[in-house]
Short mmCIF file of N, CA and C in Angstrom, two decimals:
data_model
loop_
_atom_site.label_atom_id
_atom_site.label_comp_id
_atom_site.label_asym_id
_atom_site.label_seq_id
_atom_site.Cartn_x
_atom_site.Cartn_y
_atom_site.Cartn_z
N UNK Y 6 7.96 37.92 -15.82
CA UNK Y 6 6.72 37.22 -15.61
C UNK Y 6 5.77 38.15 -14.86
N UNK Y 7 4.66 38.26 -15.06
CA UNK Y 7 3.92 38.95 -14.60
C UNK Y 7 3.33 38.33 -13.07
N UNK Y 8 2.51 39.44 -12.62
CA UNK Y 8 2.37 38.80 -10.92
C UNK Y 8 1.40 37.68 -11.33
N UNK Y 9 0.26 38.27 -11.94
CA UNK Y 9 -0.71 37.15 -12.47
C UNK Y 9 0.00 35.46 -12.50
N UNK Y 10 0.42 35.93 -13.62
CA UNK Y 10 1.36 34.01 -13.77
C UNK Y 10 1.90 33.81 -12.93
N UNK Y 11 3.00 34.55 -11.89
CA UNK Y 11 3.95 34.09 -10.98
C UNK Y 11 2.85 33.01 -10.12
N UNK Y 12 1.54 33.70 -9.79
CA UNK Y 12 0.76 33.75 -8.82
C UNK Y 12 0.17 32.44 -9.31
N UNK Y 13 -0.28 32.00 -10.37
CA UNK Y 13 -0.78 31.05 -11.08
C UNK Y 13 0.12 29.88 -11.12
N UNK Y 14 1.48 30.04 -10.99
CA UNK Y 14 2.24 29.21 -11.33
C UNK Y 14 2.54 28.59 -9.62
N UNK Y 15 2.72 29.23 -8.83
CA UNK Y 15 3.24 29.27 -7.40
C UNK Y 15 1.95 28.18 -6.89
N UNK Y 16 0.45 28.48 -7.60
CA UNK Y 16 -0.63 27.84 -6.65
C UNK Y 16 -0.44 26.17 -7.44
N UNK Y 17 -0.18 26.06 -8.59
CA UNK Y 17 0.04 25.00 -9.21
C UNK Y 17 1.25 24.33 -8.90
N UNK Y 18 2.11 24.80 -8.61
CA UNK Y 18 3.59 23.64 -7.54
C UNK Y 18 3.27 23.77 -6.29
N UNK Y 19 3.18 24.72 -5.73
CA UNK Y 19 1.65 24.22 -4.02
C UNK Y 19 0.65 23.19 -4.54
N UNK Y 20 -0.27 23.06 -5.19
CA UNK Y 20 -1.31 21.92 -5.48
C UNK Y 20 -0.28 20.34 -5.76
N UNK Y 21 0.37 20.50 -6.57
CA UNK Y 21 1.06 19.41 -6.86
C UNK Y 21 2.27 19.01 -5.93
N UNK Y 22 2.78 20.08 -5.10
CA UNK Y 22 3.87 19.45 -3.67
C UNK Y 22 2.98 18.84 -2.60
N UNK Y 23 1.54 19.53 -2.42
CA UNK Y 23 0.41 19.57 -1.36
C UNK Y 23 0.32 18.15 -2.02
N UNK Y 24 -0.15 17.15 -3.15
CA UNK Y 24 -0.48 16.18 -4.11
C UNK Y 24 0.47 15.17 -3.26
N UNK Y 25 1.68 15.73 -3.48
CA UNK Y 25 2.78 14.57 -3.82
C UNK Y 25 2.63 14.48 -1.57
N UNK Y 26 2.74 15.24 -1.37
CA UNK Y 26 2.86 15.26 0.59
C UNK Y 26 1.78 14.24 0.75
N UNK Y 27 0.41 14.74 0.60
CA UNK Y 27 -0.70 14.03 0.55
C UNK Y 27 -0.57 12.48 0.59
N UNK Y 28 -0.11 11.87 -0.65
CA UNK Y 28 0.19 10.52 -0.77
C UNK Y 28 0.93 10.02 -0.14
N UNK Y 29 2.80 10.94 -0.22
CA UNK Y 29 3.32 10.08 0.95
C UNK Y 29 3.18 10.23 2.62
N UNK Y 30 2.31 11.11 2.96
CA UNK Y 30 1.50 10.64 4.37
C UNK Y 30 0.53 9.75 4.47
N UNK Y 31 0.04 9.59 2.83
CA UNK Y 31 -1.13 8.65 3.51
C UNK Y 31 -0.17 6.84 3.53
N UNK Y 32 1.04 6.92 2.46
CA UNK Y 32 1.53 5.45 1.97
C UNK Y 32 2.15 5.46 3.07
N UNK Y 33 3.04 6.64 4.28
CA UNK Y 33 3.79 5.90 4.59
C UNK Y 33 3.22 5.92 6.50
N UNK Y 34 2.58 6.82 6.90
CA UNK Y 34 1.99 6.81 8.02
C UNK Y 34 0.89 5.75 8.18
N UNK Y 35 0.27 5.46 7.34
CA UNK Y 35 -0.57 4.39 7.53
C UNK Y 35 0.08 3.36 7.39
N UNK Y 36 1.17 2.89 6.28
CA UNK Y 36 1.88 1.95 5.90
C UNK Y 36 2.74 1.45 6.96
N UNK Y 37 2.79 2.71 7.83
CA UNK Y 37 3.69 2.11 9.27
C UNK Y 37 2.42 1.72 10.57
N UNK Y 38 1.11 1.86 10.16
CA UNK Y 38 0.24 1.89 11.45
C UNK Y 38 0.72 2.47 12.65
N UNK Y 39 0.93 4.45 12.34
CA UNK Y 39 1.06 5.31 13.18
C UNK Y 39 -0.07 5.14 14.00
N UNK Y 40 -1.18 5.58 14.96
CA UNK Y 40 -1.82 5.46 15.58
C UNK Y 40 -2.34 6.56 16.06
N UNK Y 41 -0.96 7.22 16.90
CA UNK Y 41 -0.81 7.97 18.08
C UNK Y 41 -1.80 9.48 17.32
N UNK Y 42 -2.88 9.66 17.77
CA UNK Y 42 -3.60 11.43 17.35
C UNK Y 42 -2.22 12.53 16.97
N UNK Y 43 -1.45 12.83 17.97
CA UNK Y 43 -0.73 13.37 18.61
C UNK Y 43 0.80 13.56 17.36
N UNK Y 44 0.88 12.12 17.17
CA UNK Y 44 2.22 12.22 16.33
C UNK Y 44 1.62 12.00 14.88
N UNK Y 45 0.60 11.72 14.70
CA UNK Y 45 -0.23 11.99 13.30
C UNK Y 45 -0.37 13.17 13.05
N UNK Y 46 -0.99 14.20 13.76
CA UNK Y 46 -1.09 15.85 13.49
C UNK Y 46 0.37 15.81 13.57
N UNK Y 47 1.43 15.92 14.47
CA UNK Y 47 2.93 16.19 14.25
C UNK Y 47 3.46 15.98 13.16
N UNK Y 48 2.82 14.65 12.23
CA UNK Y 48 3.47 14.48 10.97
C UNK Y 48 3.03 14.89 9.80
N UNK Y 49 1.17 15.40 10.02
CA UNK Y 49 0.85 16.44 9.03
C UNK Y 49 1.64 17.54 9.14
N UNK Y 50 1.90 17.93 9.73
CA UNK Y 50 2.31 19.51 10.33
C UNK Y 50 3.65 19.72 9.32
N UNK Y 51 4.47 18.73 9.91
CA UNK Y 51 5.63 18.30 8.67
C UNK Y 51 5.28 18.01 7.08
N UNK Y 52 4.46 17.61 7.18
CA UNK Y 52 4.69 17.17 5.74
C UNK Y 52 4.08 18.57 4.91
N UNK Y 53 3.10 19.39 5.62
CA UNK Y 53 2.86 20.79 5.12
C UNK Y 53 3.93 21.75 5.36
N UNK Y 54 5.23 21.56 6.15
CA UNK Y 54 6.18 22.36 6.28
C UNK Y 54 6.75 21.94 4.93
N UNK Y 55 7.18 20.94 5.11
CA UNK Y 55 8.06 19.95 3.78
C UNK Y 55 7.63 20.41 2.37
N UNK Y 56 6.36 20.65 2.45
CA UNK Y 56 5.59 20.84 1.03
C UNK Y 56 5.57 22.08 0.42
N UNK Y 57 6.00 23.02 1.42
CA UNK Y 57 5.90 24.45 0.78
C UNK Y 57 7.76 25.20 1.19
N UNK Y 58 8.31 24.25 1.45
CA UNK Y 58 9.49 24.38 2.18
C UNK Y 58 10.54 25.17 0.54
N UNK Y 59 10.22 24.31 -0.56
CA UNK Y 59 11.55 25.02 -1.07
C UNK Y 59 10.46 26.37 -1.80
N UNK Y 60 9.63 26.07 -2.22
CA UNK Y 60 8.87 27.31 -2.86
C UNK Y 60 9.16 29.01 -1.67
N UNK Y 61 9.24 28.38 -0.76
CA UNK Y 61 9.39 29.26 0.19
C UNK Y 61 11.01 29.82 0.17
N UNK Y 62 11.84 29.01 0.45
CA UNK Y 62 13.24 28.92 0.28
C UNK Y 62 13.68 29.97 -0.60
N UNK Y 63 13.07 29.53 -1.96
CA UNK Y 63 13.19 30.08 -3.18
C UNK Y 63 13.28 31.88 -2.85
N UNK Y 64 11.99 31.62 -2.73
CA UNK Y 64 11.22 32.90 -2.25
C UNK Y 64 12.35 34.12 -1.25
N UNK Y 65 12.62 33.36 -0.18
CA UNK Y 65 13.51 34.02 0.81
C UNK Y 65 15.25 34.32 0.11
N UNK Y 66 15.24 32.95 -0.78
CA UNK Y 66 16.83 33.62 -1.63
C UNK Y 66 16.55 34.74 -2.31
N UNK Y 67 15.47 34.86 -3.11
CA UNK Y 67 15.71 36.07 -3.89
C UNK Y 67 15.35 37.27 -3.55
N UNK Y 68 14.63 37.46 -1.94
CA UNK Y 68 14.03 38.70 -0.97
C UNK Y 68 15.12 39.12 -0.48
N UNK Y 69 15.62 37.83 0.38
CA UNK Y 69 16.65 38.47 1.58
C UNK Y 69 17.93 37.36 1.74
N UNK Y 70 18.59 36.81 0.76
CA UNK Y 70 19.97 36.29 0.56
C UNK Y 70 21.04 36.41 1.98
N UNK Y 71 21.27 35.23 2.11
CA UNK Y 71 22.22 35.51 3.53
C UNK Y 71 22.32 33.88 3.69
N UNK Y 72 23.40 33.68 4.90
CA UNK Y 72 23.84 32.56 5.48
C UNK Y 72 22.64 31.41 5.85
N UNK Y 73 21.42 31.80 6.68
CA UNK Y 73 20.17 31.05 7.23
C UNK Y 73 19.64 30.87 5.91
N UNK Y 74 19.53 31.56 4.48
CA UNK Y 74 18.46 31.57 4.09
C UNK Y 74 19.40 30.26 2.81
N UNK Y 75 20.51 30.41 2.86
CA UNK Y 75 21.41 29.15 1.99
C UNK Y 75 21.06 27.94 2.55
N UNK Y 76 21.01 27.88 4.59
CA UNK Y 76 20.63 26.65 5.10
C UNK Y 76 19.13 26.01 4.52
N UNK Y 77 18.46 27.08 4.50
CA UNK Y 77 17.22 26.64 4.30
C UNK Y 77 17.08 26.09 3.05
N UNK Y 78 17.28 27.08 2.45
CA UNK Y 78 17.64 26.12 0.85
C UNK Y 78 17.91 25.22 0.41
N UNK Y 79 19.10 24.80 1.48
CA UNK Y 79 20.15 23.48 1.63
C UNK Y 79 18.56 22.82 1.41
N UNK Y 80 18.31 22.54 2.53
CA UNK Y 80 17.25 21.72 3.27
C UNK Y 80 16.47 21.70 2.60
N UNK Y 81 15.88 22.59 1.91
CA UNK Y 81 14.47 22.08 0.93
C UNK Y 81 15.15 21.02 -0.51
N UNK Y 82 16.18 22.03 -0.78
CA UNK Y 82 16.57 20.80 -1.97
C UNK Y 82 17.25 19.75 -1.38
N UNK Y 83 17.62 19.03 -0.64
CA UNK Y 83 17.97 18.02 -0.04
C UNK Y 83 16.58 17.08 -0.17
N UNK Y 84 15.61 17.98 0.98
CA UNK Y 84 14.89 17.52 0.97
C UNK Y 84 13.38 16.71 -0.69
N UNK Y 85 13.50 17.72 -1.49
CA UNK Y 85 13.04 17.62 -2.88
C UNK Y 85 13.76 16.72 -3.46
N UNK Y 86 14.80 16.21 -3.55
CA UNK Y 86 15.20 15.55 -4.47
C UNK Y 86 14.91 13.71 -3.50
N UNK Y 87 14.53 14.05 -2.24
CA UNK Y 87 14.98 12.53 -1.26
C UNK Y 87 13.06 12.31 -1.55
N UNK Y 88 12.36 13.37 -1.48
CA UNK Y 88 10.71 13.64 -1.86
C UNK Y 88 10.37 12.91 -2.94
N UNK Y 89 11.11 13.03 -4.32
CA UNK Y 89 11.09 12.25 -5.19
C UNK Y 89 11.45 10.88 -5.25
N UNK Y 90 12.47 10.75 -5.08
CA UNK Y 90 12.63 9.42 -4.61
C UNK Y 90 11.96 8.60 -3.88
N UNK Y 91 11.56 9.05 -2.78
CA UNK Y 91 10.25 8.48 -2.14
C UNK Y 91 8.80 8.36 -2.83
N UNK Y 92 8.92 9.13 -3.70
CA UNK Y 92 7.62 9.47 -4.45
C UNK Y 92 7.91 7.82 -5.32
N UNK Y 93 8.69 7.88 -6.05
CA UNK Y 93 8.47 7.16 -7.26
C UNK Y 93 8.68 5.83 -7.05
N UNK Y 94 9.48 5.39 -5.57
CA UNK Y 94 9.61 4.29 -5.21
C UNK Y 94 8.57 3.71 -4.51
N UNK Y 95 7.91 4.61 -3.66
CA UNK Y 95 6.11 4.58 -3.18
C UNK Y 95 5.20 4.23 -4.16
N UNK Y 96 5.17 5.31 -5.21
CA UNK Y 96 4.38 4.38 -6.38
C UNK Y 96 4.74 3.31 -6.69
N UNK Y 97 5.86 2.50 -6.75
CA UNK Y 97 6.15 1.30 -7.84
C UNK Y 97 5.69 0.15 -6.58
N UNK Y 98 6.20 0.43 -5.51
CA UNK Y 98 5.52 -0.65 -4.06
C UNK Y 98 4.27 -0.80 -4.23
N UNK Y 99 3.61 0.44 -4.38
CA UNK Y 99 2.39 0.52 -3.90
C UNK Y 99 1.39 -0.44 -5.70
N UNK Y 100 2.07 -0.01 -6.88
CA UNK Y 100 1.81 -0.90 -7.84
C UNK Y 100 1.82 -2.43 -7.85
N UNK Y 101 3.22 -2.85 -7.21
CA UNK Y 101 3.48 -4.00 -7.46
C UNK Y 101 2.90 -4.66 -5.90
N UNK Y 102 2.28 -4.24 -4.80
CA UNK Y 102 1.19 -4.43 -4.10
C UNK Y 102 -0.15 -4.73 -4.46
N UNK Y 103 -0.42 -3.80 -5.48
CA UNK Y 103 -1.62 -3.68 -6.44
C UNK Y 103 -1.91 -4.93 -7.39
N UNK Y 104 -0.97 -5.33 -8.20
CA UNK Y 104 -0.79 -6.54 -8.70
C UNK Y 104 -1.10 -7.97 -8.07
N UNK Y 105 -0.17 -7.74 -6.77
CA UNK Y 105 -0.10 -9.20 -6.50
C UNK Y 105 -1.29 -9.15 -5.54
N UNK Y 106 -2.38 -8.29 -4.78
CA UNK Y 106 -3.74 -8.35 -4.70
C UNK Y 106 -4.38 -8.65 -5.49
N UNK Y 107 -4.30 -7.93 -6.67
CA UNK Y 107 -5.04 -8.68 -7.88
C UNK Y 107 -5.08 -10.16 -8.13
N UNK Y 108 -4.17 -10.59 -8.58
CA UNK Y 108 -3.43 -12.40 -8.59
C UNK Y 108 -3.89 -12.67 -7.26
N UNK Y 109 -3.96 -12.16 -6.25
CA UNK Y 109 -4.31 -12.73 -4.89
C UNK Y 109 -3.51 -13.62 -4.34
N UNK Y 110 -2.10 -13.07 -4.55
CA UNK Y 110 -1.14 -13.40 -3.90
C UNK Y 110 -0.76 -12.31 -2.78
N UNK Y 111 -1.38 -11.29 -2.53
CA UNK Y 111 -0.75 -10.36 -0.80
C UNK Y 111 -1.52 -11.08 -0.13
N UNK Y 112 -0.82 -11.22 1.01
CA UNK Y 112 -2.06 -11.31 1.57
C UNK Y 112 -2.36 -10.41 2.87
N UNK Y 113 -3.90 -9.98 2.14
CA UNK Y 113 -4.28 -9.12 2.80
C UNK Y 113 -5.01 -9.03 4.30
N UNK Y 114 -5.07 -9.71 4.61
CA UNK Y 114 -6.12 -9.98 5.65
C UNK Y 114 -5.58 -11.19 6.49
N UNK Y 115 -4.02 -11.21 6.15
CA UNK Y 115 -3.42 -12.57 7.29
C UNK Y 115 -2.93 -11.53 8.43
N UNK Y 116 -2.41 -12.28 9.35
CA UNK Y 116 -1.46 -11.67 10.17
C UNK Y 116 0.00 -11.34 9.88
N UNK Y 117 0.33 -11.16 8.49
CA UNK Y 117 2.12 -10.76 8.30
C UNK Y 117 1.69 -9.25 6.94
N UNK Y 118 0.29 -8.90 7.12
CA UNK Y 118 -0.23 -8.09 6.79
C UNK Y 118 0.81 -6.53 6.88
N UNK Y 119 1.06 -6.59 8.64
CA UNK Y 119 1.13 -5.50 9.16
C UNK Y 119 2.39 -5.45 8.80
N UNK Y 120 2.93 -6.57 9.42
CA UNK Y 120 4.93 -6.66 9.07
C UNK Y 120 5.15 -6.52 8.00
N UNK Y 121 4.59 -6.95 6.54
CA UNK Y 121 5.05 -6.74 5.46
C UNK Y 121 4.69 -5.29 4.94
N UNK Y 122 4.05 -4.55 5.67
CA UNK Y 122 3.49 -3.18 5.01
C UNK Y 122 4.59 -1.96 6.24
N UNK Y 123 5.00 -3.02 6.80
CA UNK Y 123 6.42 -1.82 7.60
C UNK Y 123 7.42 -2.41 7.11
N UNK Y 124 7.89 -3.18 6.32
CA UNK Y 124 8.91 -3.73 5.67
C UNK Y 124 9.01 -3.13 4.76
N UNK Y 125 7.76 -3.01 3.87
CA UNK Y 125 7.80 -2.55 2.52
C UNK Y 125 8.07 -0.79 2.98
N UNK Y 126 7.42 -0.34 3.81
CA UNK Y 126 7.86 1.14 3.77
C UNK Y 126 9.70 1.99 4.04
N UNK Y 127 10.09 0.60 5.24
CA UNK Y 127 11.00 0.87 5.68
C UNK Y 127 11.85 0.56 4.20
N UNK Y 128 12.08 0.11 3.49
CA UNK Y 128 12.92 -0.49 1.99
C UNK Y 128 12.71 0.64 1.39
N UNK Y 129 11.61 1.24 1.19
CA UNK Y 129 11.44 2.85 0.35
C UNK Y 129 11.99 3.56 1.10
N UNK Y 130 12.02 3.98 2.31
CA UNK Y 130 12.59 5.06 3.29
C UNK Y 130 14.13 4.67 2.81
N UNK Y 131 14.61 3.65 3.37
CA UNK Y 131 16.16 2.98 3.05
C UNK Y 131 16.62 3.40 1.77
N UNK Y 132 15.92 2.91 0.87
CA UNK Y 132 16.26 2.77 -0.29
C UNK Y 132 16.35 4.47 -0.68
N UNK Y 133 15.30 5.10 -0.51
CA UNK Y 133 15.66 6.66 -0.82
C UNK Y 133 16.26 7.40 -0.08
N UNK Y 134 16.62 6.84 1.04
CA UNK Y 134 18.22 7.61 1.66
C UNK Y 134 19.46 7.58 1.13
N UNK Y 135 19.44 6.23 0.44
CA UNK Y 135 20.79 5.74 -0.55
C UNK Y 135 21.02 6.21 -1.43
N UNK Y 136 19.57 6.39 -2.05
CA UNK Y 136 20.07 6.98 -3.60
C UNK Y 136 20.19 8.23 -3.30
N UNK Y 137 19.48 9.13 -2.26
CA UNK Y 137 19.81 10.67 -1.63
C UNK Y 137 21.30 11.23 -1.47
N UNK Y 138 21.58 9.93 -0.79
CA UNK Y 138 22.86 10.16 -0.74
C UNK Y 138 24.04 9.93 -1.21
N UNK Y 139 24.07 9.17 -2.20
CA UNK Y 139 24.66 8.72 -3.55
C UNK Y 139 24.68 10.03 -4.17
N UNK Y 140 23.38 10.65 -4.90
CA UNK Y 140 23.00 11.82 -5.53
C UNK Y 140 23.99 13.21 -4.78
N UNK Y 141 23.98 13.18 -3.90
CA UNK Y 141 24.60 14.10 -2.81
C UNK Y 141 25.70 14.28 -2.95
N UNK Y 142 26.77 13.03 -2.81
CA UNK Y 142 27.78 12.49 -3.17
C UNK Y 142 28.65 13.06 -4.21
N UNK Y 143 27.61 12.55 -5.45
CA UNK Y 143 27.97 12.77 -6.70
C UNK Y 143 27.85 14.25 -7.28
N UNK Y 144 27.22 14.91 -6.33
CA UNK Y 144 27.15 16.34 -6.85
C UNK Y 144 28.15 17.31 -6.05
N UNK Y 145 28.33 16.72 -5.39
CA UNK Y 145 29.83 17.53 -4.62
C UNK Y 145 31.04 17.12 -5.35
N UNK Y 146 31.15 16.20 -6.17
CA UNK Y 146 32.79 15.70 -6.72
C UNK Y 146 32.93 17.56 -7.77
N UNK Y 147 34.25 17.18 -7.97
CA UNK Y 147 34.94 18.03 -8.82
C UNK Y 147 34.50 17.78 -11.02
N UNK Y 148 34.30 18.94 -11.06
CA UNK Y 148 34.11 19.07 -12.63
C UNK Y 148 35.16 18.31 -13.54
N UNK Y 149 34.71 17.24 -14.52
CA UNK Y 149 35.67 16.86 -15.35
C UNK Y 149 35.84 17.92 -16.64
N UNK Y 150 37.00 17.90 -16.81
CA UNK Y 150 37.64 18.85 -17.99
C UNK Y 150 38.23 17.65 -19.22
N UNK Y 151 38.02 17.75 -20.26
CA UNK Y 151 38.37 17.03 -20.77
C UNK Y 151 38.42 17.71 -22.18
N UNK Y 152 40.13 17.75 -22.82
CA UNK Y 152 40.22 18.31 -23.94
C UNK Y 152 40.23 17.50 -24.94
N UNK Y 153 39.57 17.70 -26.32
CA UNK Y 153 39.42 17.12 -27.97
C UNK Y 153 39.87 17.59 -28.69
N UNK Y 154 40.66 17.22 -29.59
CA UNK Y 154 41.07 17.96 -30.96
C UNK Y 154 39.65 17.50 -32.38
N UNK Y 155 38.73 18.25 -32.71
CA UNK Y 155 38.08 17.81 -33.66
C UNK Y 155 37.87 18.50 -34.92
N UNK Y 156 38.16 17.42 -36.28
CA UNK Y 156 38.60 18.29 -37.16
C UNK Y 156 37.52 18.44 -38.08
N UNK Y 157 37.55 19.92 -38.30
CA UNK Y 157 36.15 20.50 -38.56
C UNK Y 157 36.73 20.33 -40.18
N UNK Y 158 35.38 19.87 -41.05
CA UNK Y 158 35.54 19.97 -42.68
C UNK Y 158 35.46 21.50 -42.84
N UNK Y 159 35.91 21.97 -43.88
CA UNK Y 159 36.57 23.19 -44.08
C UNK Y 159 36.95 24.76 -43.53
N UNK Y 160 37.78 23.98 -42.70
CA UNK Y 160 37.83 24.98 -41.48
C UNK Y 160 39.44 25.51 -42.02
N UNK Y 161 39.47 26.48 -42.29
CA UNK Y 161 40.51 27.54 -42.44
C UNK Y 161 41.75 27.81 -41.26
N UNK Y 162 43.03 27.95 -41.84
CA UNK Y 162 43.92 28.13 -41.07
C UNK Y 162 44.05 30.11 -40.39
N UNK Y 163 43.53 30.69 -41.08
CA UNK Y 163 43.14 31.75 -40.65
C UNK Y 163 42.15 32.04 -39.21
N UNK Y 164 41.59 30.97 -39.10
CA UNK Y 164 40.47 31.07 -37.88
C UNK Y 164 41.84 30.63 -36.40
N UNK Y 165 42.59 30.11 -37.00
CA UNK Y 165 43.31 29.57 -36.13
C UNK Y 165 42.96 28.37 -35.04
N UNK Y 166 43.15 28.40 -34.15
CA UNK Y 166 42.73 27.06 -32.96
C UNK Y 166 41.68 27.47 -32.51
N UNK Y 167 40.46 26.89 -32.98
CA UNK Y 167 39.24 27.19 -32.58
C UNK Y 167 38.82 26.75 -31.16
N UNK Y 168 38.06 27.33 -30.52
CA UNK Y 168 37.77 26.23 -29.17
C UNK Y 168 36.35 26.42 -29.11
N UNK Y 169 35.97 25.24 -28.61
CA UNK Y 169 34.52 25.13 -28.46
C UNK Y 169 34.43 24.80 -26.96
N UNK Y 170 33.30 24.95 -26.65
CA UNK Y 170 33.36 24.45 -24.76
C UNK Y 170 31.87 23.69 -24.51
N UNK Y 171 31.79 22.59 -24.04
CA UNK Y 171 30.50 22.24 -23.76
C UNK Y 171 30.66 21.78 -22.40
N UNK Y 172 29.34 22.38 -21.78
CA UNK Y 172 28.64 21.93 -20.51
C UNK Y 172 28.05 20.66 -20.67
N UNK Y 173 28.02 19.71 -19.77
CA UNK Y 173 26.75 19.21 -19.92
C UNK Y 173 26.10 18.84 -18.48
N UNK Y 174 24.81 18.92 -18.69
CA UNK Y 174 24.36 18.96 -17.19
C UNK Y 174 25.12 19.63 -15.82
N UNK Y 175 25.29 20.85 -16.10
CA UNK Y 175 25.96 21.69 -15.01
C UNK Y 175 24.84 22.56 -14.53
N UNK Y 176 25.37 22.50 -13.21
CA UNK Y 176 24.17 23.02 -11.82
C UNK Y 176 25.67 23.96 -10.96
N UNK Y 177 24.84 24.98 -10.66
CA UNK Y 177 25.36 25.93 -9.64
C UNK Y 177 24.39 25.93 -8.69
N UNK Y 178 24.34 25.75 -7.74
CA UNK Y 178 23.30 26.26 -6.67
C UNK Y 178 23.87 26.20 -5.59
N UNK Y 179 22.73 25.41 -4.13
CA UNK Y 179 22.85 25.29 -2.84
C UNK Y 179 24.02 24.18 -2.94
N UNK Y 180 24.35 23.22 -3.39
CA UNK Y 180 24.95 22.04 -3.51
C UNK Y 180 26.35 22.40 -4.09
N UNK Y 181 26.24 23.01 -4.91
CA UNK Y 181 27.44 22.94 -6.01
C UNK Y 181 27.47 25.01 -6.20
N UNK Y 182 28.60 25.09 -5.36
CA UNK Y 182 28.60 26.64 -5.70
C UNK Y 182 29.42 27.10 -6.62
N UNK Y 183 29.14 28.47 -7.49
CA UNK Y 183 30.07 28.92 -8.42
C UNK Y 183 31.05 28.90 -8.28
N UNK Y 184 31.89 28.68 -7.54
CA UNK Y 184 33.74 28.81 -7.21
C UNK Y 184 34.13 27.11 -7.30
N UNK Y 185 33.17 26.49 -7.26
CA UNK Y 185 33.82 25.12 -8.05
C UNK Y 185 32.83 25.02 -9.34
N UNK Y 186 32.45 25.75 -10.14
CA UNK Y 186 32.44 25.01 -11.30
C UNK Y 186 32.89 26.38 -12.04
#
């Protein structure tokens, strides 16, 4: 890839991590009625660490490879995959919020306003820790092996015992290292 594109490509997953940070500071810091100046900049600060965290990661595995730079890694994809989850469960709240304003069934302007908009955030936070860690879970188990005999139309005794091998959905990385799969 040339520097040009790398460079083109790098500002376009920055615009769109910067995108995705953006929203969930605004759904979930407001959604909790943070307040405090103080821990509002503290949680921009984060969410711009968070946002450039695995692009960076990336970056540092393939410069300077070592023990800190696997942690970090850890941590951004941990973190990216729990990002999404939050992402898509934020949108569907924040839709089906959208709706029942519409119908004029939220209600917006009572007093269970506030409680139901830290309820609803805390259920997305919850809820995408579970499936984080479910996901987590499931990517540490051991590889299934599983042998087939399948009989190929005119397949010759000369070829002898053919073997075929299929992957499917196999990942090596921070999570799942080459010496188990």
């Amino acid at each position: 890839m040339s520097p040009v594109r790398a460079l083109l490509f790098l500002a376009v997953v920055l615009l769109v991590a910067g995108a995705i940070h953006a929203f969930l500071y605004r759904r979930f810091v407001v959604g909790l009625g943070i307040r405090s100046r103080r821990a509002r900049r503290w949680l921009r600060g984060l969410a711009v660490v968070l946002a450039v965290s695995y692009p960076v990661a990336r970056w540092l595995d393939a410069w300077a490879p070592g023990p800190v730079v696997i942690g970090a890694h850890w941590g951004a994809a941990v973190w990216l995959g729990l990002m999404f989850h939050l992402l898509w469960l934020g949108l569907a709240a924040w839709a089906v919020k959208g709706i029942l304003g519409a119908a004029r069934l939220w209600p917006r302007w009572s007093r269970h306003h506030a409680t139901l908009g830290r309820l609803g955030v805390a259920a997305v936070l919850l809820t995408a820790l579970v499936l984080g860690a479910v996901g987590w879970a499931g990517a540490r188990r051991d590889a299934v092996v599983r042998e087939v005999d399948v009989p190929v139309a005119g397949h010759t005794p000369e070829l002898g015992r053919l073997r075929i091998a299929v992957f499917a959905d196999l990942h090596a990385g921070v999570l799942v290292d080459a010496g188990v799969v």
